[in-house]
Every structure is written in structure tokens, then in C-alpha cells.
mmCIF file of C-alpha atoms and ligand atoms in Angstrom:
data_model
loop_
_atom_site.group_PDB
_atom_site.id
_atom_site.type_symbol
_atom_site.label_atom_id
_atom_site.label_comp_id
_atom_site.label_asym_id
_atom_site.label_seq_id
_atom_site.Cartn_x
_atom_site.Cartn_y
_atom_site.Cartn_z
ATOM 1 C CA UNK C 213 -41.822 132.655 67.381
ATOM 2 C CA UNK C 214 -42.401 135.485 64.864
ATOM 3 C CA UNK C 215 -40.823 138.923 65.505
ATOM 4 C CA UNK C 216 -43.839 140.999 66.522
ATOM 5 C CA UNK C 217 -42.130 144.370 66.947
ATOM 6 C CA UNK C 218 -43.520 146.994 64.556
ATOM 7 C CA UNK C 219 -41.397 146.521 61.442
ATOM 8 C CA UNK C 220 -40.271 149.577 59.465
ATOM 9 C CA UNK C 221 -40.695 147.493 56.316
ATOM 10 C CA UNK C 222 -44.347 146.784 56.946
ATOM 11 C CA UNK C 223 -47.211 149.175 56.460
ATOM 12 C CA UNK C 224 -49.636 149.789 59.322
ATOM 13 C CA UNK C 225 -53.427 150.060 59.293
ATOM 14 C CA UNK C 226 -55.467 151.610 62.094
ATOM 15 C CA UNK C 227 -58.906 149.996 62.340
ATOM 16 C CA UNK C 228 -61.648 151.466 64.555
ATOM 17 C CA UNK C 229 -64.287 149.067 65.837
ATOM 18 C CA UNK C 230 -61.826 146.205 65.400
ATOM 19 C CA UNK C 231 -63.122 144.053 68.271
ATOM 20 C CA UNK C 232 -65.946 142.335 66.362
ATOM 21 C CA UNK C 233 -68.116 142.271 63.254
ATOM 22 C CA UNK C 234 -66.949 143.906 60.046
ATOM 23 C CA UNK C 235 -64.027 145.694 61.756
ATOM 24 C CA UNK C 236 -62.630 142.452 63.143
ATOM 25 C CA UNK C 237 -62.846 140.847 59.691
ATOM 26 C CA UNK C 238 -61.200 143.873 58.061
ATOM 27 C CA UNK C 239 -58.385 143.577 60.630
ATOM 28 C CA UNK C 240 -58.084 139.884 59.772
ATOM 29 C CA UNK C 241 -57.820 140.654 56.016
ATOM 30 C CA UNK C 242 -55.193 143.303 56.705
ATOM 31 C CA UNK C 243 -53.159 140.931 58.906
ATOM 32 C CA UNK C 244 -53.479 138.116 56.343
ATOM 33 C CA UNK C 245 -51.884 140.415 53.775
ATOM 34 C CA UNK C 246 -48.933 141.098 56.096
ATOM 35 C CA UNK C 247 -49.695 144.614 57.358
ATOM 36 C CA UNK C 248 -49.269 145.617 60.997
ATOM 37 C CA UNK C 249 -52.325 146.822 62.881
ATOM 38 C CA UNK C 250 -53.539 149.262 65.472
ATOM 39 C CA UNK C 251 -56.798 147.895 66.866
ATOM 40 C CA UNK C 252 -59.232 150.415 68.363
ATOM 41 C CA UNK C 253 -62.509 149.933 70.287
ATOM 42 C CA UNK C 254 -63.829 150.424 73.822
ATOM 43 C CA UNK C 255 -63.299 146.948 75.291
ATOM 44 C CA UNK C 256 -59.651 146.241 76.031
ATOM 45 C CA UNK C 257 -60.002 142.533 76.831
ATOM 46 C CA UNK C 258 -61.709 141.729 73.531
ATOM 47 C CA UNK C 259 -59.105 143.720 71.619
ATOM 48 C CA UNK C 260 -56.263 141.920 73.461
ATOM 49 C CA UNK C 261 -57.719 138.567 72.418
ATOM 50 C CA UNK C 262 -58.038 139.715 68.794
ATOM 51 C CA UNK C 263 -54.483 141.058 68.898
ATOM 52 C CA UNK C 264 -53.014 137.796 70.243
ATOM 53 C CA UNK C 265 -54.910 135.723 67.667
ATOM 54 C CA UNK C 266 -53.906 137.846 64.659
ATOM 55 C CA UNK C 267 -50.276 138.099 65.796
ATOM 56 C CA UNK C 268 -50.039 134.336 66.278
ATOM 57 C CA UNK C 269 -51.806 133.451 63.011
ATOM 58 C CA UNK C 270 -50.233 136.004 60.699
ATOM 59 C CA UNK C 271 -46.907 137.077 62.279
ATOM 60 C CA UNK C 272 -47.782 140.768 62.276
ATOM 61 C CA UNK C 273 -47.806 143.292 65.114
ATOM 62 C CA UNK C 274 -51.300 144.248 66.368
ATOM 63 C CA UNK C 275 -51.203 147.069 68.918
ATOM 64 C CA UNK C 276 -54.270 147.689 71.089
ATOM 65 C CA UNK C 277 -55.452 151.253 71.715
ATOM 66 C CA UNK C 278 -58.644 151.692 73.726
ATOM 67 C CA UNK C 279 -60.880 154.628 72.794
ATOM 68 C CA UNK C 280 -64.522 155.572 73.199
ATOM 69 C CA UNK C 281 -65.174 157.490 70.002
ATOM 70 C CA UNK C 282 -68.387 158.992 71.393
ATOM 71 C CA UNK C 283 -66.044 161.202 73.455
ATOM 72 C CA UNK C 284 -65.196 164.266 71.310
ATOM 73 C CA UNK C 285 -61.653 164.255 72.775
ATOM 74 C CA UNK C 286 -60.957 160.650 71.742
ATOM 75 C CA UNK C 287 -59.674 161.189 68.156
ATOM 76 C CA UNK C 288 -56.999 163.692 69.240
ATOM 77 C CA UNK C 289 -55.959 161.452 72.161
ATOM 78 C CA UNK C 290 -55.725 158.458 69.804
ATOM 79 C CA UNK C 291 -53.669 160.457 67.301
ATOM 80 C CA UNK C 292 -51.257 161.492 70.100
ATOM 81 C CA UNK C 293 -50.945 157.884 71.283
ATOM 82 C CA UNK C 294 -50.076 156.753 67.745
ATOM 83 C CA UNK C 295 -47.568 159.588 67.303
ATOM 84 C CA UNK C 296 -45.923 158.818 70.674
ATOM 85 C CA UNK C 297 -45.482 155.195 69.638
ATOM 86 C CA UNK C 298 -43.615 156.421 66.499
ATOM 87 C CA UNK C 299 -45.820 154.377 64.164
ATOM 88 C CA UNK C 300 -47.034 155.991 60.968
ATOM 89 C CA UNK C 301 -50.432 155.067 59.611
ATOM 90 C CA UNK C 302 -50.590 153.955 55.979
ATOM 91 C CA UNK C 303 -54.235 152.872 56.053
ATOM 92 C CA UNK C 304 -56.995 154.433 58.143
ATOM 93 C CA UNK C 305 -60.134 152.304 58.443
ATOM 94 C CA UNK C 306 -62.978 154.298 59.989
ATOM 95 C CA UNK C 307 -65.306 151.396 60.719
ATOM 96 C CA UNK C 308 -66.677 151.972 64.266
ATOM 97 C CA UNK C 309 -70.334 152.903 64.143
ATOM 98 C CA UNK C 310 -73.790 151.949 65.305
ATOM 99 C CA UNK C 311 -77.473 152.532 64.593
ATOM 100 C CA UNK C 312 -80.687 152.972 66.528
ATOM 101 C CA UNK C 313 -84.139 151.878 65.357
ATOM 102 C CA UNK C 314 -87.489 153.447 66.180
ATOM 103 C CA UNK C 315 -89.642 156.493 65.522
ATOM 104 C CA UNK C 316 -87.519 159.628 65.960
ATOM 105 C CA UNK C 317 -90.148 161.026 68.361
ATOM 106 C CA UNK C 318 -89.566 158.021 70.689
ATOM 107 C CA UNK C 319 -85.834 157.288 70.412
ATOM 108 C CA UNK C 320 -83.175 158.240 72.973
ATOM 109 C CA UNK C 321 -81.765 161.580 71.850
ATOM 110 C CA UNK C 322 -78.506 161.181 73.770
ATOM 111 C CA UNK C 323 -77.828 157.897 72.009
ATOM 112 C CA UNK C 324 -78.427 159.613 68.656
ATOM 113 C CA UNK C 325 -76.045 162.434 69.556
ATOM 114 C CA UNK C 326 -73.437 159.784 70.478
ATOM 115 C CA UNK C 327 -74.144 158.127 67.110
ATOM 116 C CA UNK C 328 -73.499 161.372 65.258
ATOM 117 C CA UNK C 329 -70.277 161.757 67.254
ATOM 118 C CA UNK C 330 -69.044 158.222 66.420
ATOM 119 C CA UNK C 331 -70.377 157.798 62.865
ATOM 120 C CA UNK C 332 -69.675 161.342 61.626
ATOM 121 C CA UNK C 333 -67.541 163.530 63.910
ATOM 122 C CA UNK C 334 -64.921 160.968 64.988
ATOM 123 C CA UNK C 335 -64.605 159.648 61.412
ATOM 124 C CA UNK C 336 -64.078 163.193 60.099
ATOM 125 C CA UNK C 337 -61.686 164.138 62.909
ATOM 126 C CA UNK C 338 -59.514 161.018 62.501
ATOM 127 C CA UNK C 339 -59.367 161.636 58.743
ATOM 128 C CA UNK C 340 -58.304 165.245 59.393
ATOM 129 C CA UNK C 341 -55.541 164.121 61.765
ATOM 130 C CA UNK C 342 -54.066 161.203 59.793
ATOM 131 C CA UNK C 343 -54.366 162.593 56.250
ATOM 132 C CA UNK C 344 -51.433 165.095 56.408
ATOM 133 C CA UNK C 345 -48.910 162.308 57.135
ATOM 134 C CA UNK C 346 -50.212 160.298 54.185
ATOM 135 C CA UNK C 347 -49.998 163.334 51.907
ATOM 136 C CA UNK C 348 -46.425 163.992 53.034
ATOM 137 C CA UNK C 349 -45.485 160.424 52.143
ATOM 138 C CA UNK C 350 -47.621 160.652 48.965
ATOM 139 C CA UNK C 351 -49.137 157.274 49.817
ATOM 140 C CA UNK C 352 -52.073 156.025 51.827
ATOM 141 C CA UNK C 353 -55.534 154.562 51.838
ATOM 142 C CA UNK C 354 -58.572 155.664 53.816
ATOM 143 C CA UNK C 355 -61.625 153.437 54.132
ATOM 144 C CA UNK C 356 -64.821 155.005 55.437
ATOM 145 C CA UNK C 357 -67.399 152.365 56.332
ATOM 146 C CA UNK C 358 -70.707 153.775 55.092
ATOM 147 C CA UNK C 359 -73.659 151.516 54.213
ATOM 148 C CA UNK C 360 -76.275 150.945 51.528
ATOM 149 C CA UNK C 361 -78.301 153.118 53.968
ATOM 150 C CA UNK C 362 -76.295 156.044 52.563
ATOM 151 C CA UNK C 363 -78.236 156.100 49.284
ATOM 152 C CA UNK C 364 -81.754 156.983 50.544
ATOM 153 C CA UNK C 365 -83.605 158.288 53.619
ATOM 154 C CA UNK C 366 -84.405 155.669 56.285
ATOM 155 C CA UNK C 367 -87.648 156.160 58.217
ATOM 156 C CA UNK C 368 -87.539 154.250 61.553
ATOM 157 C CA UNK C 369 -83.758 154.695 61.587
ATOM 158 C CA UNK C 370 -83.702 158.268 60.385
ATOM 159 C CA UNK C 371 -80.557 159.510 62.125
ATOM 160 C CA UNK C 372 -78.492 156.428 61.236
ATOM 161 C CA UNK C 373 -79.307 156.663 57.511
ATOM 162 C CA UNK C 374 -78.493 160.371 57.576
ATOM 163 C CA UNK C 375 -75.094 159.699 59.208
ATOM 164 C CA UNK C 376 -74.226 157.246 56.442
ATOM 165 C CA UNK C 377 -75.356 159.691 53.726
ATOM 166 C CA UNK C 378 -72.827 162.107 55.240
ATOM 167 C CA UNK C 379 -70.082 159.469 55.200
ATOM 168 C CA UNK C 380 -70.702 158.660 51.529
ATOM 169 C CA UNK C 381 -70.876 162.313 50.438
ATOM 170 C CA UNK C 382 -67.763 163.268 52.444
ATOM 171 C CA UNK C 383 -65.809 160.288 51.078
ATOM 172 C CA UNK C 384 -66.684 160.996 47.450
ATOM 173 C CA UNK C 385 -65.779 164.688 47.752
ATOM 174 C CA UNK C 386 -62.498 163.991 49.565
ATOM 175 C CA UNK C 387 -61.586 161.294 47.087
ATOM 176 C CA UNK C 388 -61.904 163.829 44.255
ATOM 177 C CA UNK C 389 -59.835 166.409 46.149
ATOM 178 C CA UNK C 390 -57.095 163.811 46.649
ATOM 179 C CA UNK C 391 -56.918 162.690 43.016
ATOM 180 C CA UNK C 392 -53.262 162.396 41.979
ATOM 181 C CA UNK C 393 -51.846 162.687 45.524
ATOM 182 C CA UNK C 394 -51.199 158.984 46.075
ATOM 183 C CA UNK C 395 -53.869 158.864 48.797
ATOM 184 C CA UNK C 396 -57.202 157.208 48.032
ATOM 185 C CA UNK C 397 -60.566 157.167 49.811
ATOM 186 C CA UNK C 398 -62.940 154.214 49.626
ATOM 187 C CA UNK C 399 -66.525 154.281 50.930
ATOM 188 C CA UNK C 400 -67.429 150.700 51.814
ATOM 189 C CA UNK C 401 -71.219 150.299 51.583
ATOM 190 C CA UNK C 402 -72.371 146.939 52.973
ATOM 191 C CA UNK C 403 -76.005 145.893 53.014
ATOM 192 C CA UNK C 404 -77.459 143.994 56.007
ATOM 193 C CA UNK C 405 -74.622 141.908 57.461
ATOM 194 C CA UNK C 406 -74.610 139.252 60.174
ATOM 195 C CA UNK C 407 -72.949 141.068 63.118
ATOM 196 C CA UNK C 408 -74.070 142.543 66.458
ATOM 197 C CA UNK C 409 -75.244 145.648 64.612
ATOM 198 C CA UNK C 410 -78.977 144.735 64.479
ATOM 199 C CA UNK C 411 -79.091 143.870 68.211
ATOM 200 C CA UNK C 412 -77.315 147.084 69.174
ATOM 201 C CA UNK C 413 -79.719 149.057 66.958
ATOM 202 C CA UNK C 414 -82.753 147.144 68.337
ATOM 203 C CA UNK C 415 -83.578 146.183 64.770
ATOM 204 C CA UNK C 416 -83.278 142.387 65.034
ATOM 205 C CA UNK C 417 -87.010 141.921 64.390
ATOM 206 C CA UNK C 418 -87.206 144.305 61.456
ATOM 207 C CA UNK C 419 -87.911 142.806 58.033
ATOM 208 C CA UNK C 420 -84.539 144.181 56.932
ATOM 209 C CA UNK C 421 -82.675 141.726 59.176
ATOM 210 C CA UNK C 422 -85.175 138.865 59.329
ATOM 211 C CA UNK C 423 -84.405 137.299 56.008
ATOM 212 C CA UNK C 424 -82.017 134.653 54.834
ATOM 213 C CA UNK C 425 -79.865 136.947 52.733
ATOM 214 C CA UNK C 426 -77.575 138.521 55.342
ATOM 215 C CA UNK C 427 -73.997 138.905 54.123
ATOM 216 C CA UNK C 428 -71.164 137.510 56.234
ATOM 217 C CA UNK C 429 -68.763 140.009 57.778
ATOM 218 C CA UNK C 430 -65.817 138.120 56.291
ATOM 219 C CA UNK C 431 -67.209 138.398 52.722
ATOM 220 C CA UNK C 432 -67.831 142.129 53.229
ATOM 221 C CA UNK C 433 -64.303 142.621 54.577
ATOM 222 C CA UNK C 434 -62.650 140.643 51.768
ATOM 223 C CA UNK C 435 -64.444 142.767 49.165
ATOM 224 C CA UNK C 436 -63.718 145.994 51.075
ATOM 225 C CA UNK C 437 -60.020 145.269 51.521
ATOM 226 C CA UNK C 438 -59.556 144.511 47.809
ATOM 227 C CA UNK C 439 -61.481 147.667 46.858
ATOM 228 C CA UNK C 440 -59.353 149.838 49.144
ATOM 229 C CA UNK C 441 -56.133 148.385 47.726
ATOM 230 C CA UNK C 442 -57.374 149.227 44.205
ATOM 231 C CA UNK C 443 -58.353 152.749 45.325
ATOM 232 C CA UNK C 444 -62.000 152.181 44.372
ATOM 233 C CA UNK C 445 -64.213 155.086 45.454
ATOM 234 C CA UNK C 446 -67.442 153.259 46.249
ATOM 235 C CA UNK C 447 -67.430 149.594 47.196
ATOM 236 C CA UNK C 448 -70.798 147.823 47.447
ATOM 237 C CA UNK C 449 -70.101 144.163 48.246
ATOM 238 C CA UNK C 450 -73.338 142.544 47.091
ATOM 239 C CA UNK C 451 -74.480 142.410 43.458
ATOM 240 C CA UNK C 452 -78.110 142.676 44.602
ATOM 241 C CA UNK C 453 -77.276 145.907 46.462
ATOM 242 C CA UNK C 454 -75.378 147.311 43.466
ATOM 243 C CA UNK C 455 -78.547 146.838 41.394
ATOM 244 C CA UNK C 456 -80.747 148.279 44.179
ATOM 245 C CA UNK C 457 -78.621 151.425 44.370
ATOM 246 C CA UNK C 458 -79.155 152.038 40.638
ATOM 247 C CA UNK C 459 -82.923 151.455 40.977
ATOM 248 C CA UNK C 460 -83.071 153.834 43.952
ATOM 249 C CA UNK C 461 -81.272 156.520 41.915
ATOM 250 C CA UNK C 462 -83.947 156.376 39.204
ATOM 251 C CA UNK C 463 -87.071 155.881 41.353
ATOM 252 C CA UNK C 464 -89.081 158.768 42.872
ATOM 253 C CA UNK C 465 -87.560 159.639 46.275
ATOM 254 C CA UNK C 466 -90.939 159.712 48.110
ATOM 255 C CA UNK C 467 -91.772 156.225 46.878
ATOM 256 C CA UNK C 468 -88.345 154.851 47.857
ATOM 257 C CA UNK C 469 -88.718 156.403 51.330
ATOM 258 C CA UNK C 470 -92.114 154.712 51.842
ATOM 259 C CA UNK C 471 -90.693 151.348 50.763
ATOM 260 C CA UNK C 472 -87.730 151.672 53.145
ATOM 261 C CA UNK C 473 -90.166 152.396 56.004
ATOM 262 C CA UNK C 474 -92.138 149.223 55.174
ATOM 263 C CA UNK C 475 -88.943 147.129 55.049
ATOM 264 C CA UNK C 476 -87.739 148.474 58.391
ATOM 265 C CA UNK C 477 -90.948 147.662 60.244
ATOM 266 C CA UNK C 478 -91.085 144.607 62.464
ATOM 267 C CA UNK C 479 -92.155 141.348 60.885
HETATM 268 N N1 NAP M 165 -73.991 144.964 60.153
HETATM 269 C C1 NAP M 165 -74.644 145.632 59.208
HETATM 270 O O1 NAP M 165 -75.756 145.228 58.758
HETATM 271 C C2 NAP M 165 -74.009 146.863 58.593
HETATM 272 C C3 NAP M 165 -74.437 147.272 57.323
HETATM 273 C C4 NAP M 165 -73.880 148.405 56.763
HETATM 274 C C5 NAP M 165 -72.913 149.127 57.455
HETATM 275 N N2 NAP M 165 -72.522 148.710 58.675
HETATM 276 C C6 NAP M 165 -71.496 149.523 59.374
HETATM 277 O O2 NAP M 165 -70.378 148.699 59.633
HETATM 278 C C7 NAP M 165 -69.645 149.240 60.737
HETATM 279 C C8 NAP M 165 -69.325 148.105 61.707
HETATM 280 O O3 NAP M 165 -70.545 147.589 62.212
HETATM 281 P P1 NAP M 165 -70.752 146.051 62.568
HETATM 282 O O4 NAP M 165 -71.901 145.569 61.795
HETATM 283 O O5 NAP M 165 -69.474 145.320 62.493
HETATM 284 O O6 NAP M 165 -71.249 146.213 64.101
HETATM 285 P P2 NAP M 165 -70.773 145.544 65.453
HETATM 286 O O7 NAP M 165 -70.611 144.076 65.274
HETATM 287 O O8 NAP M 165 -71.749 146.042 66.477
HETATM 288 O O9 NAP M 165 -69.315 146.182 65.727
HETATM 289 C C9 NAP M 165 -69.172 147.549 66.055
HETATM 290 C C10 NAP M 165 -67.726 147.843 66.413
HETATM 291 O O10 NAP M 165 -67.592 149.226 66.726
HETATM 292 C C11 NAP M 165 -67.050 149.375 68.039
HETATM 293 N N3 NAP M 165 -67.637 150.548 68.669
HETATM 294 C C12 NAP M 165 -68.957 150.788 68.896
HETATM 295 N N4 NAP M 165 -69.103 151.952 69.535
HETATM 296 C C13 NAP M 165 -67.865 152.467 69.710
HETATM 297 C C14 NAP M 165 -67.356 153.629 70.335
HETATM 298 N N5 NAP M 165 -68.168 154.509 70.950
HETATM 299 N N6 NAP M 165 -66.028 153.854 70.323
HETATM 300 C C15 NAP M 165 -65.186 152.961 69.754
HETATM 301 N N7 NAP M 165 -65.600 151.832 69.156
HETATM 302 C C16 NAP M 165 -66.926 151.584 69.150
HETATM 303 C C17 NAP M 165 -67.407 148.078 68.773
HETATM 304 O O11 NAP M 165 -66.490 147.721 69.789
HETATM 305 P P3 NAP M 165 -66.684 148.093 71.351
HETATM 306 O O12 NAP M 165 -68.095 147.737 71.715
HETATM 307 O O13 NAP M 165 -65.649 147.286 72.068
HETATM 308 O O14 NAP M 165 -66.401 149.544 71.441
HETATM 309 C C18 NAP M 165 -67.253 147.066 67.623
HETATM 310 O O15 NAP M 165 -65.895 146.728 67.466
HETATM 311 C C19 NAP M 165 -70.523 150.351 61.333
HETATM 312 O O16 NAP M 165 -70.048 151.605 60.884
HETATM 313 C C20 NAP M 165 -71.894 150.066 60.740
HETATM 314 O O17 NAP M 165 -72.680 151.232 60.638
HETATM 315 C C21 NAP M 165 -73.037 147.594 59.272
#
């Protein structure tokens, strides 16, 4: 039976949205490489199952902390819970997030405000809270899960694309501010990936998700983990998406925006 108590000799990563999808696979990568974990999401039972599996398979400690990051008080409460458990966070993985498809004039405004809270405010707040400890220790890694959506406007998912543009811009600026401190920031920018994301966003029938080329969450996580450990600023897992991002940079913005709208429509 492995010793599962948090070891002072191991580093610890806090992963938000660790119960499924990309966050679960990032947690798996982190555990595989021998780091302890704090697993965060809303559903305790799912997190407990993930925790037991990762502890048994990789001999690390995986502590469950339940938080609804659409609650503006959640980041401070989570920070206090971590501090009270006397664990310090070496890696912060801000992965929790969701989207919502549809014309902005028809979508549920409360859901979009929750999205801004989770995708932007909670990510910023957690970074604010955990960064000072990393700077004191002159070591740490922060991964902000953005998206290829960050690189252009996204009609029919307008608020989601805008949240990811924020995440990318914030990550790049912070990364430059932290140069030479021992703390790095990586913006992970996956393209369409096979997770629950499209269902949650009501985008499962959009052309964007109805094609054979969806990435697997485990491939995205493997690439993201390696990029974070190298301190890479922007990590785009797929070669096709790396090319697309360069094309988008050079193409007229209005044209790109029209194309994105066509791709996001239903089949
Ligand atoms: N899949 C894609 O195509 C894709 C592409 C680019 C970027 N991304 C980004 O990747 C990240 C992960 O998405 P995914 O594809 O893995 O989606 P997913 O399978 O739906 O997983 C989302 C995770 O976030 C958690 N979560 C959702 N709302 C939360 C809240 N209010 N508070 C705390 N945790 C919450 C969920 O757990 P609970 O339900 O238990 O809370 C779950 O663990 C997101 O930031 C997303 O924008 C996804």
C-alpha cells in the first residue's frame, strides 16, 4: 500500500475542473509524473472516484476540494482550505470552464455571467491568490486553459470566445511580468476536443464539432503538461491549429469572423 500522505518531498498541483475531460487528463499526467494533487470541481462523488483511481495507480496523494467557481466567493474559500491543510501549491492549473452556443440575443444571460465568472474572474482570482507563494519560493508553474477560440472573434459563441481572448492576453502579459522570477505561465490553447464541452455548450451539432478531427483529451493534456514543465508561453497542441493561428493573424479580421460564424452553424 503506497504512503498517500502529502509528502514534503513532492510538489503539488491544484487542478480546477479535474473531474472529467481535459482537467481529468491533466490530473492524470501530473500524477503519472509523481506530483501530488488537489482536485477541484463541483461534484464530490466524481472527484472522489478520480482521487481513488489516481492514488492507487500512481502512488500520489490526491486531495478533493469541492468548489463552484461561478460563486465569486469560491476562490478565496478554496485558497483558505488549501492554506489550512498546510499544502503549498507548486502548479496551478486553471482549467475549469464552459461555453454556450447561440445568437447572443437569444442566449441565457445568467449563464453567460456565470461563464465570465468561471472562465475569467475565478481564473484571475486564483492566480492572484496562489502567485505570491510561488514568487516567495522562486518556483512555480501556472497553466491557464485558453483555447484556439482565443485568437479570433466567435459569432454564435460570442461571449465564450471573448473569455478565452482574455485568458490568452492575461497569460501572455503575466508571463512577461514574471520573466526571471522562477514562475512561468503557460496558456494551453486546444482546438475542438472530445469531452463533454460541446454538449454543455449546446454545440454538438455545430460543424465545428461534427467532424472526424476532434483531439483526444489525453493528447491535449500530454502536450499541455510538457509545455508547462518547459515554461512555454503558448501551447497549441495540434499542428493544424498552429498553422490556422498564423493564417488568422494575417487574414482580414472581418473575413475570419464570417468564416468562424459559418463553421459554428449547425450542419
Ligand atoms: N473540449 C473542447 O473542445 C475545448 C477546446 C478548447 C478549450 N477547452 C477548455 O478546456 C477546459 C476544460 O473543458 P473540457 O473540454 O474538459 O470540458 P468538460 O468535459 O465539460 O469539463 C469541464 C470541467 O470543469 C468543471 N466545472 C464546470 N463548471 C464548473 C464550476 N462552476 N466550478 C467548478 N468546476 C466547474 C467540471 O466539473 P463539475 O461539473 O463537477 O463542476 C469539469 O470537471 C475549459 O476551460 C474549456 O473552455 C475545451
